């Protein structure tokens, strides 16, 4: 199993939307590196759900329930989407400020390449972030 972080602007697709719908296609990724990461996702992989822009915090966990297929929202290009299913909310959302303040996370993709919308998360980083959010 691998671990990932996926970002969404809460005004476009929020954690509340995700919880209400339970399963959704993760569409609209238009960055080649992020699309490559989507192609690398496998059934059962877990993703941190991150509210970007206005909130900048990890709020929940989703599971990959369908691997990459052509993104139905793309008119052309090599764009793909995956399906994710709600797993659970974090007890305490983990803010970007808290992540940047944690010295053990200085190499985390979110700190180094903050604009990327899909990124891998090392298992040690995953465990640390879940501890910060009081989730297991």
Short mmCIF file of N, CA, C and O in Angstrom, two decimals:
data_model
loop_
_atom_site.label_atom_id
_atom_site.label_comp_id
_atom_site.label_asym_id
_atom_site.label_seq_id
_atom_site.Cartn_x
_atom_site.Cartn_y
_atom_site.Cartn_z
N UNK A 1 0.84 -1.18 0.00
CA UNK A 1 0.00 0.00 0.00
C UNK A 1 0.88 1.24 0.00
O UNK A 1 1.89 1.29 0.67
N UNK A 2 0.44 2.22 -0.74
CA UNK A 2 1.14 3.51 -0.79
C UNK A 2 0.25 4.59 -0.18
O UNK A 2 -0.95 4.39 0.00
N UNK A 3 0.87 5.71 0.11
CA UNK A 3 0.18 6.84 0.74
C UNK A 3 0.36 8.08 -0.12
O UNK A 3 1.43 8.29 -0.71
N UNK A 4 -0.68 8.91 -0.16
CA UNK A 4 -0.70 10.08 -1.02
C UNK A 4 -1.35 11.25 -0.29
O UNK A 4 -2.03 11.06 0.72
N UNK A 5 -1.23 12.43 -0.87
CA UNK A 5 -1.99 13.59 -0.45
C UNK A 5 -2.64 14.16 -1.70
O UNK A 5 -1.97 14.29 -2.74
N UNK A 6 -3.93 14.43 -1.61
CA UNK A 6 -4.65 15.05 -2.71
C UNK A 6 -5.26 16.35 -2.20
O UNK A 6 -5.71 16.43 -1.07
N UNK A 7 -5.24 17.36 -3.05
CA UNK A 7 -5.71 18.70 -2.65
C UNK A 7 -6.98 19.07 -3.39
O UNK A 7 -7.16 18.73 -4.56
N UNK A 8 -7.81 19.81 -2.67
CA UNK A 8 -8.99 20.39 -3.28
C UNK A 8 -9.29 21.73 -2.64
O UNK A 8 -9.14 21.87 -1.42
N UNK A 9 -9.70 22.68 -3.44
CA UNK A 9 -10.17 23.95 -2.89
C UNK A 9 -11.54 23.67 -2.28
O UNK A 9 -12.43 23.16 -2.96
N UNK A 10 -11.72 23.98 -1.00
CA UNK A 10 -13.00 23.64 -0.36
C UNK A 10 -14.20 24.31 -1.01
O UNK A 10 -15.31 23.79 -0.93
N UNK A 11 -13.99 25.41 -1.71
CA UNK A 11 -15.08 26.06 -2.40
C UNK A 11 -15.51 25.28 -3.64
O UNK A 11 -16.65 25.40 -4.11
N UNK A 12 -14.60 24.45 -4.17
CA UNK A 12 -14.90 23.65 -5.35
C UNK A 12 -15.37 22.24 -4.97
O UNK A 12 -16.35 21.73 -5.51
N UNK A 13 -14.67 21.59 -4.07
CA UNK A 13 -15.04 20.25 -3.57
C UNK A 13 -14.47 20.14 -2.17
O UNK A 13 -13.26 20.04 -1.98
N UNK A 14 -15.35 20.18 -1.20
CA UNK A 14 -14.93 20.19 0.20
C UNK A 14 -14.97 18.80 0.82
O UNK A 14 -15.54 17.86 0.25
N UNK A 15 -14.39 18.70 2.00
CA UNK A 15 -14.47 17.46 2.76
C UNK A 15 -15.93 17.11 3.04
O UNK A 15 -16.32 15.95 2.96
N UNK A 16 -16.75 18.10 3.34
CA UNK A 16 -18.18 17.85 3.57
C UNK A 16 -18.83 17.25 2.32
O UNK A 16 -19.65 16.33 2.42
N UNK A 17 -18.44 17.75 1.13
CA UNK A 17 -18.94 17.16 -0.12
C UNK A 17 -18.50 15.71 -0.23
O UNK A 17 -19.28 14.83 -0.59
N UNK A 18 -17.22 15.47 0.08
CA UNK A 18 -16.67 14.11 -0.01
C UNK A 18 -17.40 13.16 0.94
O UNK A 18 -17.79 12.06 0.56
N UNK A 19 -17.61 13.59 2.16
CA UNK A 19 -18.30 12.76 3.15
C UNK A 19 -19.73 12.47 2.69
O UNK A 19 -20.20 11.34 2.77
N UNK A 20 -20.42 13.48 2.18
CA UNK A 20 -21.81 13.33 1.74
C UNK A 20 -21.89 12.34 0.56
O UNK A 20 -22.75 11.47 0.53
N UNK A 21 -20.98 12.46 -0.40
CA UNK A 21 -21.03 11.61 -1.60
C UNK A 21 -20.38 10.24 -1.38
O UNK A 21 -20.67 9.32 -2.12
N UNK A 22 -19.49 10.12 -0.44
CA UNK A 22 -18.73 8.92 -0.11
C UNK A 22 -17.70 8.52 -1.16
O UNK A 22 -16.55 8.31 -0.84
N UNK A 23 -18.12 8.36 -2.41
CA UNK A 23 -17.19 7.97 -3.48
C UNK A 23 -17.28 9.03 -4.57
O UNK A 23 -18.38 9.44 -4.95
N UNK A 24 -16.11 9.45 -5.04
CA UNK A 24 -16.09 10.44 -6.12
C UNK A 24 -14.91 10.19 -7.05
O UNK A 24 -13.91 9.61 -6.65
N UNK A 25 -15.05 10.63 -8.28
CA UNK A 25 -13.93 10.62 -9.22
C UNK A 25 -13.08 11.85 -8.94
O UNK A 25 -13.62 12.96 -8.82
N UNK A 26 -11.77 11.66 -8.84
CA UNK A 26 -10.85 12.77 -8.59
C UNK A 26 -10.41 13.28 -9.95
O UNK A 26 -9.45 12.80 -10.55
N UNK A 27 -11.13 14.27 -10.45
CA UNK A 27 -10.92 14.78 -11.81
C UNK A 27 -10.28 16.17 -11.76
O UNK A 27 -10.17 16.78 -10.71
N UNK A 28 -9.93 16.65 -12.94
CA UNK A 28 -9.48 18.03 -13.08
C UNK A 28 -8.01 18.28 -12.85
O UNK A 28 -7.57 19.42 -12.89
N UNK A 29 -7.22 17.24 -12.65
CA UNK A 29 -5.78 17.42 -12.44
C UNK A 29 -5.14 17.69 -13.79
O UNK A 29 -5.22 16.86 -14.70
N UNK A 30 -4.49 18.86 -13.91
CA UNK A 30 -3.90 19.26 -15.19
C UNK A 30 -2.42 19.63 -15.03
O UNK A 30 -1.94 20.61 -15.60
N UNK A 31 -1.71 18.84 -14.28
CA UNK A 31 -0.28 18.99 -14.12
C UNK A 31 0.33 17.62 -14.41
O UNK A 31 -0.15 16.61 -13.90
N UNK A 32 1.38 17.59 -15.25
CA UNK A 32 1.94 16.31 -15.68
C UNK A 32 2.48 15.48 -14.52
O UNK A 32 2.28 14.26 -14.47
N UNK A 33 3.17 16.11 -13.58
CA UNK A 33 3.72 15.36 -12.45
C UNK A 33 2.60 14.82 -11.56
O UNK A 33 2.62 13.67 -11.14
N UNK A 34 1.59 15.64 -11.30
CA UNK A 34 0.46 15.18 -10.49
C UNK A 34 -0.29 14.05 -11.20
O UNK A 34 -0.70 13.07 -10.55
N UNK A 35 -0.46 14.16 -12.51
CA UNK A 35 -1.13 13.09 -13.28
C UNK A 35 -0.32 11.80 -13.21
O UNK A 35 -0.89 10.70 -13.11
N UNK A 36 0.99 11.92 -13.24
CA UNK A 36 1.85 10.73 -13.11
C UNK A 36 1.60 10.07 -11.76
O UNK A 36 1.52 8.84 -11.67
N UNK A 37 1.48 10.86 -10.71
CA UNK A 37 1.20 10.30 -9.40
C UNK A 37 -0.17 9.63 -9.37
O UNK A 37 -0.33 8.55 -8.78
N UNK A 38 -1.18 10.23 -10.02
CA UNK A 38 -2.50 9.58 -10.09
C UNK A 38 -2.39 8.22 -10.77
O UNK A 38 -3.00 7.24 -10.33
N UNK A 39 -1.59 8.14 -11.84
CA UNK A 39 -1.41 6.86 -12.54
C UNK A 39 -0.74 5.81 -11.66
O UNK A 39 -0.90 4.62 -11.87
N UNK A 40 0.02 6.27 -10.66
CA UNK A 40 0.71 5.35 -9.75
C UNK A 40 -0.15 4.83 -8.62
O UNK A 40 0.25 3.93 -7.89
N UNK A 41 -1.34 5.39 -8.43
CA UNK A 41 -2.21 4.96 -7.34
C UNK A 41 -2.80 3.58 -7.63
O UNK A 41 -3.18 3.29 -8.76
N UNK A 42 -2.88 2.77 -6.58
CA UNK A 42 -3.42 1.41 -6.69
C UNK A 42 -4.59 1.24 -5.73
O UNK A 42 -4.70 1.95 -4.73
N UNK A 43 -5.43 0.25 -6.01
CA UNK A 43 -6.56 -0.05 -5.14
C UNK A 43 -6.08 -0.22 -3.71
O UNK A 43 -5.09 -0.92 -3.46
N UNK A 44 -6.77 0.42 -2.78
CA UNK A 44 -6.43 0.31 -1.37
C UNK A 44 -5.44 1.34 -0.87
O UNK A 44 -5.26 1.46 0.35
N UNK A 45 -4.78 2.06 -1.78
CA UNK A 45 -3.89 3.14 -1.33
C UNK A 45 -4.72 4.16 -0.57
O UNK A 45 -5.92 4.36 -0.84
N UNK A 46 -4.10 4.82 0.39
CA UNK A 46 -4.78 5.83 1.20
C UNK A 46 -4.24 7.21 0.88
O UNK A 46 -3.05 7.38 0.60
N UNK A 47 -5.14 8.20 0.95
CA UNK A 47 -4.79 9.58 0.62
C UNK A 47 -5.24 10.51 1.73
O UNK A 47 -6.37 10.38 2.23
N UNK A 48 -4.39 11.44 2.07
CA UNK A 48 -4.80 12.55 2.93
C UNK A 48 -5.57 13.53 2.07
O UNK A 48 -5.17 13.84 0.94
N UNK A 49 -6.68 14.01 2.57
CA UNK A 49 -7.53 14.98 1.86
C UNK A 49 -7.19 16.35 2.43
O UNK A 49 -7.40 16.62 3.60
N UNK A 50 -6.67 17.22 1.56
CA UNK A 50 -6.15 18.52 1.97
C UNK A 50 -7.00 19.64 1.39
O UNK A 50 -7.21 19.69 0.17
N UNK A 51 -7.50 20.52 2.24
CA UNK A 51 -8.18 21.73 1.78
C UNK A 51 -7.12 22.77 1.47
O UNK A 51 -6.40 23.21 2.36
N UNK A 52 -7.03 23.16 0.21
CA UNK A 52 -6.02 24.12 -0.21
C UNK A 52 -6.58 25.54 -0.19
O UNK A 52 -7.72 25.76 0.21
N UNK A 53 -5.79 26.48 -0.60
CA UNK A 53 -6.10 27.89 -0.80
C UNK A 53 -6.60 28.57 0.48
O UNK A 53 -5.83 29.16 1.21
N UNK A 54 -7.89 28.48 0.76
CA UNK A 54 -8.45 29.26 1.87
C UNK A 54 -8.20 28.65 3.25
O UNK A 54 -8.17 29.36 4.24
N UNK A 55 -8.05 27.33 3.32
CA UNK A 55 -7.88 26.69 4.63
C UNK A 55 -6.48 26.15 4.89
O UNK A 55 -6.00 26.20 6.00
N UNK A 56 -5.89 25.55 3.89
CA UNK A 56 -4.54 24.98 3.99
C UNK A 56 -4.39 24.03 5.17
O UNK A 56 -3.61 24.27 6.09
N UNK A 57 -5.14 22.92 5.11
CA UNK A 57 -5.06 21.94 6.19
C UNK A 57 -5.55 20.57 5.73
O UNK A 57 -6.40 20.47 4.84
N UNK A 58 -4.99 19.54 6.33
CA UNK A 58 -5.41 18.17 6.08
C UNK A 58 -6.64 17.92 6.95
O UNK A 58 -6.60 18.14 8.16
N UNK A 59 -7.71 17.44 6.34
CA UNK A 59 -8.97 17.29 7.07
C UNK A 59 -9.49 15.86 7.13
O UNK A 59 -10.35 15.56 7.97
N UNK A 60 -9.01 14.97 6.26
CA UNK A 60 -9.56 13.62 6.26
C UNK A 60 -8.70 12.64 5.48
O UNK A 60 -7.63 12.99 4.98
N UNK A 61 -9.22 11.43 5.39
CA UNK A 61 -8.55 10.33 4.70
C UNK A 61 -9.53 9.67 3.74
O UNK A 61 -10.69 9.43 4.10
N UNK A 62 -9.07 9.41 2.52
CA UNK A 62 -9.85 8.67 1.53
C UNK A 62 -9.03 7.48 1.05
O UNK A 62 -7.80 7.46 1.19
N UNK A 63 -9.72 6.51 0.47
CA UNK A 63 -9.08 5.31 -0.07
C UNK A 63 -9.30 5.26 -1.58
O UNK A 63 -10.41 5.56 -2.05
N UNK A 64 -8.30 4.84 -2.32
CA UNK A 64 -8.42 4.67 -3.77
C UNK A 64 -9.24 3.40 -4.01
O UNK A 64 -8.87 2.32 -3.58
N UNK A 65 -10.38 3.56 -4.70
CA UNK A 65 -11.25 2.42 -4.98
C UNK A 65 -11.36 2.12 -6.47
O UNK A 65 -11.99 1.13 -6.86
N UNK A 66 -10.76 2.95 -7.32
CA UNK A 66 -10.66 2.67 -8.75
C UNK A 66 -9.40 3.35 -9.26
O UNK A 66 -9.16 4.52 -8.97
N UNK A 67 -8.61 2.60 -10.00
CA UNK A 67 -7.34 3.12 -10.52
C UNK A 67 -7.58 4.03 -11.72
O UNK A 67 -8.70 4.17 -12.21
N UNK A 68 -6.50 4.63 -12.18
CA UNK A 68 -6.54 5.68 -13.21
C UNK A 68 -7.25 5.24 -14.49
O UNK A 68 -6.99 4.16 -15.02
N UNK A 69 -8.12 6.13 -14.95
CA UNK A 69 -8.79 6.03 -16.24
C UNK A 69 -8.73 7.42 -16.87
O UNK A 69 -8.45 8.40 -16.19
N UNK A 70 -9.00 7.52 -18.17
CA UNK A 70 -9.01 8.85 -18.78
C UNK A 70 -9.99 9.78 -18.03
O UNK A 70 -11.10 9.37 -17.69
N UNK A 71 -9.56 10.99 -17.78
CA UNK A 71 -10.38 11.96 -17.06
C UNK A 71 -11.54 12.41 -17.96
O UNK A 71 -11.31 13.00 -19.01
N UNK A 72 -12.77 12.14 -17.53
CA UNK A 72 -13.92 12.51 -18.38
C UNK A 72 -14.11 14.02 -18.51
O UNK A 72 -14.84 14.47 -19.39
N UNK A 73 -13.44 14.82 -17.68
CA UNK A 73 -13.58 16.27 -17.77
C UNK A 73 -12.54 16.89 -18.70
O UNK A 73 -12.56 18.10 -18.91
N UNK A 74 -11.65 16.07 -19.25
CA UNK A 74 -10.59 16.59 -20.14
C UNK A 74 -10.99 16.41 -21.59
O UNK A 74 -11.42 15.33 -21.99
N UNK A 75 -10.85 17.48 -22.37
CA UNK A 75 -11.17 17.38 -23.79
C UNK A 75 -10.02 16.80 -24.60
O UNK A 75 -10.22 16.27 -25.69
N UNK A 76 -8.80 16.91 -24.08
CA UNK A 76 -7.63 16.33 -24.75
C UNK A 76 -6.50 16.18 -23.74
O UNK A 76 -6.62 16.61 -22.59
N UNK A 77 -5.45 15.54 -24.17
CA UNK A 77 -4.28 15.40 -23.31
C UNK A 77 -4.25 14.08 -22.55
O UNK A 77 -5.18 13.29 -22.62
N UNK A 78 -3.19 13.89 -21.81
CA UNK A 78 -2.96 12.62 -21.11
C UNK A 78 -3.55 12.60 -19.70
O UNK A 78 -3.01 11.97 -18.80
N UNK A 79 -4.66 13.27 -19.47
CA UNK A 79 -5.17 13.46 -18.12
C UNK A 79 -5.99 12.27 -17.65
O UNK A 79 -6.74 11.68 -18.42
N UNK A 80 -5.82 11.94 -16.38
CA UNK A 80 -6.49 10.78 -15.79
C UNK A 80 -7.19 11.17 -14.50
O UNK A 80 -6.93 12.23 -13.93
N UNK A 81 -8.07 10.29 -14.05
CA UNK A 81 -8.72 10.46 -12.76
C UNK A 81 -8.76 9.10 -12.06
O UNK A 81 -8.64 8.06 -12.70
N UNK A 82 -8.90 9.13 -10.76
CA UNK A 82 -9.09 7.93 -9.95
C UNK A 82 -10.38 8.13 -9.16
O UNK A 82 -10.90 9.24 -9.07
N UNK A 83 -10.90 7.06 -8.57
CA UNK A 83 -12.03 7.19 -7.66
C UNK A 83 -11.54 6.99 -6.25
O UNK A 83 -10.72 6.10 -5.98
N UNK A 84 -12.06 7.84 -5.35
CA UNK A 84 -11.70 7.73 -3.94
C UNK A 84 -12.96 7.64 -3.09
O UNK A 84 -14.01 8.17 -3.45
N UNK A 85 -12.81 6.93 -1.98
CA UNK A 85 -13.92 6.70 -1.05
C UNK A 85 -13.54 7.26 0.32
O UNK A 85 -12.42 7.06 0.80
N UNK A 86 -14.48 7.93 0.96
CA UNK A 86 -14.27 8.48 2.29
C UNK A 86 -13.93 7.37 3.28
O UNK A 86 -14.60 6.34 3.30
N UNK A 87 -12.89 7.60 4.08
CA UNK A 87 -12.53 6.68 5.16
C UNK A 87 -12.91 7.29 6.50
O UNK A 87 -13.71 6.73 7.24
N UNK A 88 -12.33 8.45 6.81
CA UNK A 88 -12.66 9.12 8.07
C UNK A 88 -12.08 10.54 8.10
O UNK A 88 -11.15 10.86 7.37
N UNK A 89 -12.65 11.32 9.00
CA UNK A 89 -12.14 12.67 9.24
C UNK A 89 -11.00 12.60 10.25
O UNK A 89 -10.95 11.67 11.06
N UNK A 90 -10.13 13.58 10.20
CA UNK A 90 -9.14 13.72 11.26
C UNK A 90 -9.82 14.37 12.46
O UNK A 90 -10.66 15.26 12.29
N UNK A 91 -9.47 13.94 13.65
CA UNK A 91 -10.03 14.53 14.86
C UNK A 91 -9.66 16.01 14.91
O UNK A 91 -10.49 16.87 15.21
N UNK A 92 -8.40 16.28 14.60
CA UNK A 92 -7.89 17.65 14.56
C UNK A 92 -7.24 17.89 13.20
O UNK A 92 -6.20 17.29 12.92
N UNK A 93 -7.83 18.72 12.35
CA UNK A 93 -7.18 19.03 11.08
C UNK A 93 -5.75 19.51 11.30
O UNK A 93 -5.46 20.18 12.29
N UNK A 94 -4.87 19.14 10.38
CA UNK A 94 -3.46 19.49 10.50
C UNK A 94 -3.16 20.63 9.52
O UNK A 94 -3.22 20.43 8.30
N UNK A 95 -2.85 21.78 10.06
CA UNK A 95 -2.64 22.97 9.23
C UNK A 95 -1.26 22.94 8.56
O UNK A 95 -0.32 22.31 9.05
N UNK A 96 -1.17 23.66 7.47
CA UNK A 96 0.11 23.82 6.79
C UNK A 96 1.12 24.48 7.73
O UNK A 96 2.29 24.11 7.74
N UNK A 97 0.67 25.42 8.53
CA UNK A 97 1.58 26.08 9.49
C UNK A 97 2.16 25.06 10.47
O UNK A 97 3.36 25.10 10.77
N UNK A 98 1.32 24.14 10.96
CA UNK A 98 1.81 23.11 11.88
C UNK A 98 2.78 22.17 11.18
O UNK A 98 3.78 21.74 11.76
N UNK A 99 2.49 21.86 9.92
CA UNK A 99 3.39 20.99 9.15
C UNK A 99 4.74 21.66 8.96
O UNK A 99 5.79 21.05 9.18
N UNK A 100 4.73 22.94 8.60
CA UNK A 100 5.99 23.67 8.39
C UNK A 100 6.76 23.86 9.70
O UNK A 100 7.98 23.97 9.69
N UNK A 101 6.05 23.87 10.82
CA UNK A 101 6.71 24.05 12.12
C UNK A 101 7.33 22.76 12.64
O UNK A 101 8.15 22.80 13.56
N UNK A 102 6.99 21.63 12.04
CA UNK A 102 7.51 20.33 12.49
C UNK A 102 8.82 20.03 11.73
O UNK A 102 8.80 19.77 10.52
N UNK A 103 9.97 20.06 12.42
CA UNK A 103 11.25 19.86 11.74
C UNK A 103 11.36 18.54 10.98
O UNK A 103 12.01 18.48 9.94
N UNK A 104 10.69 17.50 11.44
CA UNK A 104 10.77 16.19 10.76
C UNK A 104 10.05 16.20 9.41
O UNK A 104 10.18 15.26 8.64
N UNK A 105 9.31 17.27 9.11
CA UNK A 105 8.57 17.35 7.85
C UNK A 105 9.19 18.32 6.85
O UNK A 105 8.57 18.65 5.85
N UNK A 106 10.41 18.75 7.10
CA UNK A 106 11.02 19.75 6.20
C UNK A 106 11.22 19.25 4.78
O UNK A 106 11.29 20.03 3.85
N UNK A 107 11.28 17.92 4.57
CA UNK A 107 11.44 17.37 3.23
C UNK A 107 10.13 16.90 2.61
O UNK A 107 10.11 16.36 1.50
N UNK A 108 9.02 17.07 3.31
CA UNK A 108 7.72 16.64 2.82
C UNK A 108 7.38 17.40 1.54
O UNK A 108 7.59 18.60 1.43
N UNK A 109 6.84 16.68 0.55
CA UNK A 109 6.46 17.27 -0.73
C UNK A 109 5.62 18.53 -0.55
O UNK A 109 5.80 19.51 -1.27
N UNK A 110 4.68 18.52 0.39
CA UNK A 110 3.79 19.66 0.59
C UNK A 110 4.57 20.91 0.98
O UNK A 110 4.18 22.03 0.63
N UNK A 111 5.68 20.73 1.66
CA UNK A 111 6.52 21.86 2.05
C UNK A 111 7.42 22.28 0.89
O UNK A 111 7.60 23.46 0.62
N UNK A 112 7.96 21.30 0.16
CA UNK A 112 8.90 21.59 -0.92
C UNK A 112 8.22 22.02 -2.22
O UNK A 112 8.75 22.85 -2.96
N UNK A 113 7.06 21.41 -2.56
CA UNK A 113 6.36 21.71 -3.81
C UNK A 113 4.89 21.96 -3.49
O UNK A 113 4.02 21.20 -3.91
N UNK A 114 4.62 23.02 -2.81
CA UNK A 114 3.29 23.26 -2.26
C UNK A 114 2.20 23.44 -3.31
O UNK A 114 1.03 23.28 -3.00
N UNK A 115 2.55 23.73 -4.54
CA UNK A 115 1.53 23.96 -5.56
C UNK A 115 1.05 22.68 -6.22
O UNK A 115 0.04 22.68 -6.92
N UNK A 116 1.74 21.57 -6.02
CA UNK A 116 1.37 20.30 -6.63
C UNK A 116 0.10 19.77 -5.98
O UNK A 116 -0.02 19.73 -4.76
N UNK A 117 -0.88 19.33 -6.77
CA UNK A 117 -2.19 18.93 -6.24
C UNK A 117 -2.30 17.46 -5.85
O UNK A 117 -3.25 17.08 -5.17
N UNK A 118 -1.36 16.65 -6.28
CA UNK A 118 -1.31 15.23 -5.91
C UNK A 118 0.15 14.90 -5.64
O UNK A 118 1.02 15.25 -6.45
N UNK A 119 0.41 14.25 -4.50
CA UNK A 119 1.80 13.97 -4.17
C UNK A 119 1.91 12.72 -3.31
O UNK A 119 0.99 12.39 -2.56
N UNK A 120 3.05 12.03 -3.41
CA UNK A 120 3.25 10.87 -2.54
C UNK A 120 3.58 11.30 -1.12
O UNK A 120 4.06 12.41 -0.88
N UNK A 121 3.29 10.42 -0.18
CA UNK A 121 3.59 10.65 1.23
C UNK A 121 4.34 9.42 1.74
O UNK A 121 3.82 8.30 1.63
N UNK A 122 5.53 9.61 2.25
CA UNK A 122 6.30 8.51 2.82
C UNK A 122 5.57 7.97 4.05
O UNK A 122 4.89 8.72 4.75
N UNK A 123 5.73 6.68 4.32
CA UNK A 123 5.02 6.05 5.44
C UNK A 123 5.34 6.73 6.77
O UNK A 123 4.44 6.96 7.59
N UNK A 124 6.60 7.08 6.99
CA UNK A 124 6.97 7.76 8.23
C UNK A 124 6.28 9.12 8.35
O UNK A 124 5.81 9.49 9.43
N UNK A 125 6.18 9.83 7.24
CA UNK A 125 5.49 11.11 7.21
C UNK A 125 4.00 10.91 7.45
O UNK A 125 3.37 11.65 8.22
N UNK A 126 3.42 9.90 6.82
CA UNK A 126 2.01 9.56 7.01
C UNK A 126 1.72 9.34 8.50
O UNK A 126 0.79 9.91 9.06
N UNK A 127 2.54 8.50 9.13
CA UNK A 127 2.35 8.20 10.56
C UNK A 127 2.45 9.46 11.42
O UNK A 127 1.65 9.65 12.34
N UNK A 128 3.41 10.30 11.12
CA UNK A 128 3.58 11.55 11.87
C UNK A 128 2.37 12.46 11.69
O UNK A 128 1.84 13.01 12.67
N UNK A 129 1.89 12.62 10.46
CA UNK A 129 0.74 13.47 10.21
C UNK A 129 -0.52 12.94 10.87
O UNK A 129 -1.31 13.69 11.44
N UNK A 130 -0.71 11.62 10.83
CA UNK A 130 -1.87 11.03 11.51
C UNK A 130 -1.78 11.25 13.01
O UNK A 130 -2.79 11.53 13.66
N UNK A 131 -0.58 11.17 13.56
CA UNK A 131 -0.40 11.46 14.98
C UNK A 131 -0.75 12.90 15.30
O UNK A 131 -1.39 13.18 16.32
N UNK A 132 -0.36 13.81 14.43
CA UNK A 132 -0.67 15.23 14.62
C UNK A 132 -2.19 15.46 14.56
O UNK A 132 -2.72 16.34 15.23
N UNK A 133 -2.88 14.67 13.73
CA UNK A 133 -4.33 14.81 13.58
C UNK A 133 -5.12 13.88 14.49
O UNK A 133 -6.34 13.83 14.40
N UNK A 134 -4.40 13.14 15.33
CA UNK A 134 -5.02 12.18 16.26
C UNK A 134 -5.89 11.16 15.55
O UNK A 134 -7.02 10.89 15.95
N UNK A 135 -5.34 10.60 14.48
CA UNK A 135 -6.02 9.53 13.75
C UNK A 135 -5.05 8.36 13.67
O UNK A 135 -3.84 8.53 13.76
N UNK A 136 -5.58 7.18 13.52
CA UNK A 136 -4.68 6.01 13.38
C UNK A 136 -5.11 5.15 12.22
O UNK A 136 -6.14 5.35 11.64
#
